[in-house]
Amino acid sequence: MSIKPYCSPINNNNDNYVTICPKDKEKCLPPSCFCETGELIRNGEFEIPGVELGRIFADWESLAAPESNVVRTTTNVYQGNSAASIQTNVLPQPILRTVLLRQNVTLTPGCLYKL
C-alpha cells in the first residue's frame, strides 16, 4: 500500500498504523475513517511469556489478591499452547478475592469494536 504525499501514517501504539488523508476525510462518514483495524489486544492468547520480573505474560499486567496467583499453564488450554490460570489456597470457608489480568488498549470514541 503506497501512502499519498498528503497522507501521514500515525502509530497508535497498538502495533498497527492508522493513515489519515485530508482528501479522503471528506468522503468518509466520521469516525469510520479513523477507526483502528486489526488486533488491538496484544498477546491475547497468552502465548508469549513475560520477560520482566513479575510479568507472567508479555503485554499483560496481573494483580492478584494475597494467597492467589496468576500462572502460565500448558494444561487445560482452550486454544493454542498456553493459558492463564488462577491458583489459590483452599480454605475451610468461602472468601472473596479479586484477581486482575489486564492491559491498556487505545480506542477511538465512536468506533465499534468486536471482542
Coordinates of C-alpha atoms in Angstrom, one line a residue:
M1 CA 0.0 0.0 0.0
S2 CA 1.5 3.3 -1.0
I3 CA 1.0 6.4 1.1
K4 CA 0.0 9.5 -0.8
P5 CA 2.1 12.6 -0.2
Y6 CA -0.7 14.4 1.6
C7 CA -1.3 11.4 4.0
S8 CA 0.5 10.8 7.2
P9 CA 0.7 7.4 9.0
I10 CA 0.2 7.6 12.7
N11 CA 1.5 4.9 15.1
N12 CA -1.3 4.4 17.6
N13 CA 0.8 2.2 19.9
N14 CA -1.2 -0.9 19.0
D15 CA 1.4 -2.4 16.7
N16 CA -0.6 -1.2 13.7
Y17 CA -0.7 2.1 11.8
V18 CA -3.6 4.4 11.0
T19 CA -3.3 6.5 7.9
I20 CA -5.2 9.8 7.8
C21 CA -5.7 11.5 4.4
P22 CA -7.3 15.0 4.4
K23 CA -8.7 14.5 0.9
D24 CA -10.2 11.1 1.9
K25 CA -11.6 12.6 5.1
E26 CA -14.3 14.4 3.2
K27 CA -15.5 11.2 1.6
C28 CA -16.0 9.3 4.8
L29 CA -18.6 9.3 7.5
P30 CA -16.9 10.1 10.8
P31 CA -15.4 8.3 12.6
S32 CA -15.2 5.2 10.4
C33 CA -12.1 6.7 8.6
F34 CA -10.2 6.9 11.8
C35 CA -11.1 3.5 13.4
E36 CA -8.3 1.1 14.2
T37 CA -8.2 -2.1 12.3
G38 CA -6.6 -5.5 13.1
E39 CA -5.9 -7.0 16.5
L40 CA -5.8 -4.4 19.3
I41 CA -5.2 -6.7 22.2
R42 CA -1.6 -7.8 22.2
N43 CA -0.7 -11.4 23.1
G44 CA -4.5 -12.1 23.5
E45 CA -3.9 -15.9 23.5
F46 CA -1.2 -15.7 26.3
E47 CA 1.3 -17.5 24.0
I48 CA 4.2 -15.1 24.7
P49 CA 5.7 -15.4 28.2
G50 CA 6.7 -12.2 30.0
V51 CA 10.4 -11.4 30.4
E52 CA 10.1 -8.6 33.0
L53 CA 10.1 -9.6 36.7
G54 CA 6.6 -10.3 38.0
R55 CA 5.1 -10.3 34.5
I56 CA 3.7 -13.7 33.6
F57 CA 2.6 -12.8 30.1
A58 CA 4.1 -10.3 27.7
D59 CA 1.9 -7.1 27.4
W60 CA -0.3 -8.2 30.4
E61 CA -0.3 -6.9 34.0
S62 CA -1.6 -9.2 36.7
L63 CA -2.7 -8.1 40.2
A64 CA -3.7 -11.0 42.5
A65 CA -5.1 -10.9 46.0
P66 CA -2.9 -12.3 48.8
E67 CA -2.7 -16.1 48.6
S68 CA -3.7 -16.0 44.9
N69 CA -1.5 -16.3 41.8
V70 CA -1.9 -15.9 38.1
V71 CA 0.3 -18.5 36.4
R72 CA 1.0 -19.7 32.8
T73 CA -0.1 -23.2 32.2
T74 CA 0.1 -25.6 29.2
T75 CA -2.7 -27.9 30.5
N76 CA -6.4 -27.4 30.1
V77 CA -5.8 -25.0 27.2
Y78 CA -8.8 -23.9 25.1
Q79 CA -6.7 -22.8 22.1
G80 CA -3.0 -22.6 21.3
N81 CA -0.3 -23.9 23.6
S82 CA -0.7 -21.9 26.9
A83 CA -3.4 -20.3 29.0
A84 CA -3.8 -18.1 32.1
S85 CA -4.7 -20.0 35.3
I86 CA -5.6 -18.6 38.7
Q87 CA -4.4 -20.6 41.7
T88 CA -5.5 -20.0 45.2
N89 CA -5.3 -21.8 48.6
V90 CA -8.2 -23.9 49.7
L91 CA -9.8 -22.5 52.9
P92 CA -12.4 -24.1 55.1
Q93 CA -14.9 -21.4 54.3
P94 CA -15.5 -19.2 51.2
I95 CA -13.7 -15.9 51.0
L96 CA -13.9 -13.2 48.4
R97 CA -10.7 -12.5 46.4
T98 CA -10.0 -10.2 43.5
V99 CA -7.6 -11.2 40.7
L100 CA -7.0 -8.9 37.7
L101 CA -5.3 -9.7 34.4
R102 CA -5.3 -6.5 32.2
Q103 CA -3.7 -4.4 29.6
N104 CA -4.3 -0.9 28.3
V105 CA -5.8 -0.7 24.8
T106 CA -6.1 2.6 22.9
L107 CA -9.6 3.1 21.4
T108 CA -11.2 5.8 19.3
P109 CA -14.5 7.3 20.6
G110 CA -17.4 6.4 18.3
C111 CA -15.8 3.3 16.7
L112 CA -17.3 -0.1 17.1
Y113 CA -15.1 -3.0 18.3
K114 CA -15.7 -6.7 18.5
L115 CA -14.2 -8.9 21.2

